[in-house]
Amino acid sequence: MLPPALAELYDGDLWIADACVYANFVSSIDGIVALEGGTAPSGGIISGRNEADRFVMGLLRAFADAVLVGAGTVRAEGGRALWTPDYIFPAAAASFSALRQTLKRDGAPRLVIVSARGELDPSSRALQDGALVLTTVNAAARLRGRLPNVTEIRAVSDTDRIDLQQILDLLEADGHHRILTEGGPRLFGQMVANDRVDELFLTVSPVLAGQKGDRSFGLVHGVDFGREPKQGRLVSVRRQGSHLFLRYRWEAAA
Ligand SMILES: NC(=O)c1ccc[n+]([C@@H]2O[C@H](COP(=O)([O-])OP(=O)(O)OC[C@H]3O[C@@H](n4cnc5c(N)ncnc54)[C@H](OP(=O)(O)O)[C@@H]3O)[C@@H](O)[C@H]2O)c1
């Protein structure tokens, strides 16, 4: 059960299974989640910095053992961003902390950044507090000594791409069982392609983003399921003003 203050803000109860890979996105009505080729801080723009959406982001982070993102999202969000519950919705910080105590989790969820090229700004706030960077042998060699000492750099691939299954296995081996992915459509696409997404929390914001060429894109980018789309199941629908909050489940996730 959610602590009462969170249940009141969420207008009901919410639970995330002990072992779960779940994603959170905000989309425009026309299905866009990433703007300007994925270089803009798109989520906040698309949601209109909506308070209810920020609360749900915080709540989902508060459940997580680890928050997984691709380096594209870290670069787009800029140096001030943090992937903690309190950063996105400070008003509920005490209640998020109560939830984490119930879950027997200390501190904030661990931020895990996946990068092949290793292009990360060492001064980013997100790198000052014990993040884990999963990267390639070559990029790790470049990053060592450049990133803050508290950031753990792990070379996990000698090619320019890290196997998605390996990423999730590593997190599991580190004791992270509730994994929230806030990565962008490139990382999410690989997760869906590997059938490794159990749940998706999708906010639909009442805006039309438009699209010209491939500068804006949807939830899944870089993979195409053709005539065999991945069938999900809608498990809850909520509404706050003109924003819709949808929760989907994929039973077949490995
Ligand atoms: N609307 C929303 O809710 C929402 C949520 C999240 C993100 N976004 C938006 O999405 C955009 C970013 O999109 P994106 O798809 O580029 O983000 P992303 O998936 O988070 O980042 C892509 C980058 O992650 C790294 N990466 C991904 N898979 C990898 C693998 N298997 N092995 C090694 N590295 C891997 C690569 O980094 P390197 O290039 O460093 O090698 C790749 O360029 C931004 O505009 C962001 O604001 C929106």
Tab-separated table of C-alpha atoms and ligand atoms in Angstrom:
chain	number	residue	atom	x	y	z
A	1	MET	CA	0.000	0.000	0.000
A	2	LEU	CA	1.159	3.531	-0.704
A	3	PRO	CA	1.728	5.810	2.300
A	4	PRO	CA	-1.543	7.792	2.764
A	5	ALA	CA	-0.140	11.117	1.529
A	6	LEU	CA	0.994	9.505	-1.742
A	7	ALA	CA	-2.278	7.611	-2.155
A	8	GLU	CA	-4.110	10.899	-1.773
A	9	LEU	CA	-1.982	12.636	-4.398
A	10	TYR	CA	-2.226	9.632	-6.740
A	11	ASP	CA	-5.966	9.382	-5.999
A	12	GLY	CA	-5.728	5.665	-5.290
A	13	ASP	CA	-3.247	2.935	-4.580
A	14	LEU	CA	-0.278	1.853	-6.688
A	15	TRP	CA	2.196	-0.981	-6.357
A	16	ILE	CA	5.098	-2.117	-8.481
A	17	ALA	CA	6.055	-5.795	-8.363
A	18	ASP	CA	9.314	-6.740	-6.586
A	19	ALA	CA	10.992	-7.784	-9.826
A	20	CYS	CA	9.852	-5.530	-12.617
A	21	VAL	CA	11.188	-3.531	-15.544
A	22	TYR	CA	8.904	-0.556	-16.023
A	23	ALA	CA	9.076	2.515	-18.216
A	24	ASN	CA	7.665	5.995	-17.924
A	25	PHE	CA	7.071	8.369	-20.822
A	26	VAL	CA	5.004	11.401	-21.651
A	27	SER	CA	3.741	11.634	-25.187
A	28	SER	CA	1.894	14.207	-27.271
A	29	ILE	CA	-1.543	13.267	-28.656
A	30	ASP	CA	0.185	12.512	-31.957
A	31	GLY	CA	2.600	10.068	-30.324
A	32	ILE	CA	5.743	12.204	-30.112
A	33	VAL	CA	8.072	11.840	-27.118
A	34	ALA	CA	11.360	13.236	-28.456
A	35	LEU	CA	11.895	16.593	-30.167
A	36	GLU	CA	14.702	18.056	-32.270
A	37	GLY	CA	16.221	14.709	-33.139
A	38	GLY	CA	16.310	13.767	-29.463
A	39	THR	CA	18.462	16.719	-28.392
A	40	ALA	CA	15.734	18.763	-26.671
A	41	PRO	CA	14.648	18.213	-23.033
A	42	SER	CA	11.484	16.827	-24.554
A	43	GLY	CA	9.512	15.347	-21.648
A	44	GLY	CA	9.052	18.652	-19.840
A	45	ILE	CA	8.183	20.458	-23.065
A	46	ILE	CA	5.605	17.847	-24.092
A	47	SER	CA	3.996	17.586	-20.645
A	48	GLY	CA	3.967	21.371	-20.226
A	49	ARG	CA	5.829	20.692	-16.954
A	50	ASN	CA	2.527	19.320	-15.733
A	51	GLU	CA	2.437	18.883	-11.927
A	52	ALA	CA	0.481	15.625	-11.971
A	53	ASP	CA	2.936	14.148	-14.466
A	54	ARG	CA	5.893	15.273	-12.357
A	55	PHE	CA	4.287	13.669	-9.314
A	56	VAL	CA	3.861	10.351	-11.162
A	57	MET	CA	7.505	10.560	-12.301
A	58	GLY	CA	8.580	11.046	-8.699
A	59	LEU	CA	6.354	8.240	-7.457
A	60	LEU	CA	7.672	5.770	-10.038
A	61	ARG	CA	11.253	6.773	-9.180
A	62	ALA	CA	10.507	6.272	-5.484
A	63	PHE	CA	9.692	2.608	-6.166
A	64	ALA	CA	12.866	1.962	-8.185
A	65	ASP	CA	16.097	0.237	-7.189
A	66	ALA	CA	17.705	1.697	-10.301
A	67	VAL	CA	16.739	4.280	-12.904
A	68	LEU	CA	18.139	3.326	-16.294
A	69	VAL	CA	18.726	5.958	-18.991
A	70	GLY	CA	20.624	6.224	-22.237
A	71	ALA	CA	23.276	8.902	-22.580
A	72	GLY	CA	21.086	10.623	-25.193
A	73	THR	CA	18.544	11.475	-22.518
A	74	VAL	CA	21.228	12.654	-20.089
A	75	ARG	CA	22.708	14.971	-22.753
A	76	ALA	CA	19.256	16.276	-23.752
A	77	GLU	CA	18.134	17.005	-20.195
A	78	GLY	CA	21.235	19.135	-19.505
A	79	GLY	CA	23.618	19.410	-16.604
A	80	ARG	CA	21.152	20.339	-13.881
A	81	ALA	CA	18.838	17.346	-14.180
A	82	LEU	CA	18.674	14.604	-11.560
A	83	TRP	CA	16.801	11.307	-11.807
A	84	THR	CA	15.611	11.271	-8.185
A	85	PRO	CA	12.044	11.363	-6.818
A	86	ASP	CA	12.692	14.545	-4.829
A	87	TYR	CA	14.195	16.472	-7.736
A	88	ILE	CA	11.169	16.065	-9.952
A	89	PHE	CA	8.522	16.560	-7.236
A	90	PRO	CA	10.089	18.080	-4.116
A	91	ALA	CA	6.741	18.674	-2.390
A	92	ALA	CA	6.371	14.920	-1.741
A	93	ALA	CA	9.989	14.284	-0.685
A	94	ALA	CA	9.074	13.142	2.847
A	95	SER	CA	6.374	10.779	1.551
A	96	PHE	CA	8.705	9.352	-1.111
A	97	SER	CA	11.205	8.680	1.637
A	98	ALA	CA	8.480	6.938	3.715
A	99	LEU	CA	7.681	4.736	0.716
A	100	ARG	CA	11.348	3.819	0.326
A	101	GLN	CA	11.503	2.884	4.000
A	102	THR	CA	8.528	0.562	3.470
A	103	LEU	CA	10.446	-0.970	0.561
A	104	LYS	CA	13.573	-1.204	2.763
A	105	ARG	CA	15.538	0.945	0.338
A	106	ASP	CA	18.066	3.549	1.487
A	107	GLY	CA	18.619	6.840	-0.296
A	108	ALA	CA	17.712	7.497	-3.902
A	109	PRO	CA	17.534	4.852	-6.642
A	110	ARG	CA	20.833	4.313	-8.417
A	111	LEU	CA	21.172	6.148	-11.715
A	112	VAL	CA	22.522	3.860	-14.443
A	113	ILE	CA	23.609	5.476	-17.704
A	114	VAL	CA	24.267	3.436	-20.835
A	115	SER	CA	26.662	4.934	-23.375
A	116	ALA	CA	28.717	3.558	-26.253
A	117	ARG	CA	30.539	6.796	-27.098
A	118	GLY	CA	30.994	7.956	-23.529
A	119	GLU	CA	30.111	11.557	-24.273
A	120	LEU	CA	29.085	12.716	-20.834
A	121	ASP	CA	29.630	16.102	-19.258
A	122	PRO	CA	31.707	15.548	-16.078
A	123	SER	CA	30.098	18.580	-14.437
A	124	SER	CA	26.554	17.169	-14.730
A	125	ARG	CA	24.840	17.091	-11.346
A	126	ALA	CA	23.650	13.565	-12.084
A	127	LEU	CA	27.267	12.375	-12.066
A	128	GLN	CA	28.114	13.783	-8.640
A	129	ASP	CA	26.278	11.198	-6.579
A	130	GLY	CA	27.362	7.627	-7.301
A	131	ALA	CA	25.905	6.975	-10.756
A	132	LEU	CA	26.952	3.889	-12.692
A	133	VAL	CA	28.047	4.283	-16.321
A	134	LEU	CA	27.894	1.117	-18.421
A	135	THR	CA	30.046	1.625	-21.469
A	136	THR	CA	32.526	0.170	-23.923
A	137	VAL	CA	36.183	-0.625	-23.291
A	138	ASN	CA	37.297	2.281	-25.506
A	139	ALA	CA	34.941	4.849	-24.000
A	140	ALA	CA	35.768	3.713	-20.455
A	141	ALA	CA	39.443	4.372	-21.102
A	142	ARG	CA	38.593	7.910	-22.224
A	143	LEU	CA	36.198	8.564	-19.325
A	144	ARG	CA	38.416	7.333	-16.473
A	145	GLY	CA	39.952	10.296	-14.704
A	146	ARG	CA	37.507	12.673	-16.401
A	147	LEU	CA	34.339	11.789	-14.525
A	148	PRO	CA	33.970	12.432	-10.789
A	149	ASN	CA	35.452	9.649	-8.616
A	150	VAL	CA	32.035	8.840	-7.184
A	151	THR	CA	30.830	7.799	-10.635
A	152	GLU	CA	31.471	4.137	-11.307
A	153	ILE	CA	32.569	3.443	-14.873
A	154	ARG	CA	32.154	-0.149	-15.964
A	155	ALA	CA	33.512	-1.339	-19.323
A	156	VAL	CA	31.110	-4.076	-20.334
A	157	SER	CA	31.510	-4.355	-24.087
A	158	ASP	CA	34.392	-4.381	-26.537
A	159	THR	CA	32.085	-3.525	-29.427
A	160	ASP	CA	30.256	-0.220	-29.880
A	161	ARG	CA	26.979	-1.537	-28.542
A	162	ILE	CA	26.130	-3.140	-25.226
A	163	ASP	CA	23.791	-6.078	-25.372
A	164	LEU	CA	20.488	-5.133	-23.752
A	165	GLN	CA	20.123	-8.474	-22.035
A	166	GLN	CA	23.601	-7.997	-20.551
A	167	ILE	CA	22.626	-4.570	-19.193
A	168	LEU	CA	19.628	-5.981	-17.347
A	169	ASP	CA	21.585	-9.030	-16.133
A	170	LEU	CA	24.244	-6.703	-14.685
A	171	LEU	CA	21.643	-4.675	-12.845
A	172	GLU	CA	20.082	-7.850	-11.506
A	173	ALA	CA	23.496	-9.075	-10.339
A	174	ASP	CA	23.964	-5.734	-8.535
A	175	GLY	CA	20.746	-6.435	-6.620
A	176	HIS	CA	18.511	-4.102	-8.623
A	177	HIS	CA	15.173	-5.794	-9.158
A	178	ARG	CA	12.743	-2.935	-9.652
A	179	ILE	CA	14.183	-1.179	-12.682
A	180	LEU	CA	12.607	2.000	-13.980
A	181	THR	CA	13.690	2.966	-17.447
A	182	GLU	CA	13.491	6.643	-18.233
A	183	GLY	CA	15.727	6.179	-21.221
A	184	GLY	CA	14.686	7.616	-24.512
A	185	PRO	CA	13.162	5.853	-27.500
A	186	ARG	CA	16.476	4.330	-28.682
A	187	LEU	CA	17.085	2.477	-25.431
A	188	PHE	CA	13.396	1.713	-24.936
A	189	GLY	CA	13.176	0.303	-28.465
A	190	GLN	CA	15.861	-2.267	-27.655
A	191	MET	CA	14.091	-3.178	-24.427
A	192	VAL	CA	10.813	-3.745	-26.222
A	193	ALA	CA	12.539	-5.675	-29.015
A	194	ASN	CA	14.058	-7.961	-26.371
A	195	ASP	CA	10.675	-8.406	-24.643
A	196	ARG	CA	12.168	-6.957	-21.459
A	197	VAL	CA	9.495	-4.381	-20.613
A	198	ASP	CA	6.915	-5.531	-18.090
A	199	GLU	CA	5.032	-2.281	-17.744
A	200	LEU	CA	4.719	1.128	-19.366
A	201	PHE	CA	3.334	4.200	-17.625
A	202	LEU	CA	2.363	6.569	-20.384
A	203	THR	CA	1.106	10.090	-19.881
A	204	VAL	CA	-0.700	11.543	-22.868
A	205	SER	CA	-0.398	15.304	-22.809
A	206	PRO	CA	-3.050	17.363	-24.617
A	207	VAL	CA	-0.667	18.769	-27.236
A	208	LEU	CA	0.098	18.113	-30.879
A	209	ALA	CA	3.832	18.114	-31.557
A	210	GLY	CA	3.885	17.654	-35.336
A	211	GLN	CA	6.596	15.946	-37.273
A	212	LYS	CA	8.793	16.769	-40.261
A	213	GLY	CA	11.402	14.329	-41.492
A	214	ASP	CA	12.710	12.330	-38.545
A	215	ARG	CA	13.358	15.236	-36.162
A	216	SER	CA	10.613	14.168	-33.787
A	217	PHE	CA	9.912	10.592	-32.890
A	218	GLY	CA	7.755	8.289	-30.831
A	219	LEU	CA	8.302	5.887	-27.956
A	220	VAL	CA	10.165	3.253	-29.923
A	221	HIS	CA	12.956	4.354	-32.234
A	222	GLY	CA	15.473	2.335	-34.216
A	223	VAL	CA	13.470	-0.878	-34.405
A	224	ASP	CA	10.443	-1.748	-36.483
A	225	PHE	CA	8.078	-4.537	-35.537
A	226	GLY	CA	6.397	-4.431	-38.952
A	227	ARG	CA	3.227	-6.454	-39.060
A	228	GLU	CA	3.907	-7.991	-35.681
A	229	PRO	CA	3.408	-5.106	-33.243
A	230	LYS	CA	4.022	-5.858	-29.590
A	231	GLN	CA	0.622	-6.340	-28.036
A	232	GLY	CA	0.197	-4.829	-24.555
A	233	ARG	CA	-2.719	-4.799	-22.125
A	234	LEU	CA	-4.193	-1.632	-20.635
A	235	VAL	CA	-4.404	-2.099	-16.856
A	236	SER	CA	-5.361	1.365	-15.644
A	237	VAL	CA	-6.558	4.734	-16.878
A	238	ARG	CA	-6.468	7.915	-14.875
A	239	ARG	CA	-7.171	11.500	-15.751
A	240	GLN	CA	-6.024	14.788	-14.279
A	241	GLY	CA	-7.455	17.756	-16.157
A	242	SER	CA	-6.654	17.140	-19.814
A	243	HIS	CA	-3.738	14.762	-19.120
A	244	LEU	CA	-4.329	11.016	-19.390
A	245	PHE	CA	-2.302	8.557	-17.324
A	246	LEU	CA	-2.207	5.074	-18.835
A	247	ARG	CA	-0.626	1.935	-17.474
A	248	TYR	CA	0.104	-0.971	-19.824
A	249	ARG	CA	1.458	-4.443	-19.148
A	250	TRP	CA	3.244	-6.962	-21.324
A	251	GLU	CA	2.684	-10.391	-19.830
A	252	ALA	CA	5.165	-12.100	-22.116
A	253	ALA	CA	8.183	-10.139	-20.826
A	254	ALA	CA	11.064	-12.540	-20.056
B	1	LIG	N1	8.907	12.170	-23.425
B	1	LIG	C1	9.527	11.410	-22.531
B	1	LIG	O1	8.908	10.912	-21.598
B	1	LIG	C2	10.987	11.143	-22.695
B	1	LIG	C3	11.614	10.205	-21.875
B	1	LIG	C4	12.986	9.968	-22.062
B	1	LIG	C5	13.667	10.652	-23.046
B	1	LIG	N2	13.000	11.535	-23.813
B	1	LIG	C6	13.684	12.291	-24.872
B	1	LIG	O2	14.312	11.394	-25.755
B	1	LIG	C7	15.401	12.090	-26.388
B	1	LIG	C8	16.623	11.229	-26.362
B	1	LIG	O3	16.317	10.086	-27.132
B	1	LIG	P1	17.321	8.868	-27.282
B	1	LIG	O4	16.541	7.772	-27.878
B	1	LIG	O5	18.578	9.322	-27.941
B	1	LIG	O6	17.667	8.593	-25.742
B	1	LIG	P2	18.357	7.360	-25.044
B	1	LIG	O7	17.831	6.081	-25.593
B	1	LIG	O8	18.172	7.603	-23.595
B	1	LIG	O9	19.884	7.539	-25.424
B	1	LIG	C9	20.430	6.989	-26.587
B	1	LIG	C10	21.897	6.814	-26.319
B	1	LIG	O10	22.070	5.852	-25.275
B	1	LIG	C11	23.216	5.071	-25.529
B	1	LIG	N3	22.777	3.708	-25.792
B	1	LIG	C12	21.515	3.263	-26.007
B	1	LIG	N4	21.519	1.939	-26.172
B	1	LIG	C13	22.812	1.535	-26.072
B	1	LIG	C14	23.444	0.272	-26.150
B	1	LIG	N5	22.752	-0.845	-26.376
B	1	LIG	N6	24.791	0.216	-26.008
B	1	LIG	C15	25.491	1.345	-25.755
B	1	LIG	N7	24.945	2.581	-25.669
B	1	LIG	C16	23.602	2.657	-25.830
B	1	LIG	C17	23.894	5.686	-26.718
B	1	LIG	O11	24.722	6.699	-26.154
B	1	LIG	P3	26.048	7.274	-26.849
B	1	LIG	O12	25.540	8.126	-27.965
B	1	LIG	O13	26.695	8.064	-25.751
B	1	LIG	O14	26.852	6.121	-27.305
B	1	LIG	C18	22.708	6.286	-27.468
B	1	LIG	O15	23.075	7.311	-28.355
B	1	LIG	C19	15.569	13.404	-25.638
B	1	LIG	O16	14.951	14.424	-26.381
B	1	LIG	C20	14.799	13.155	-24.345
B	1	LIG	O17	14.308	14.349	-23.780
B	1	LIG	C21	11.689	11.795	-23.663
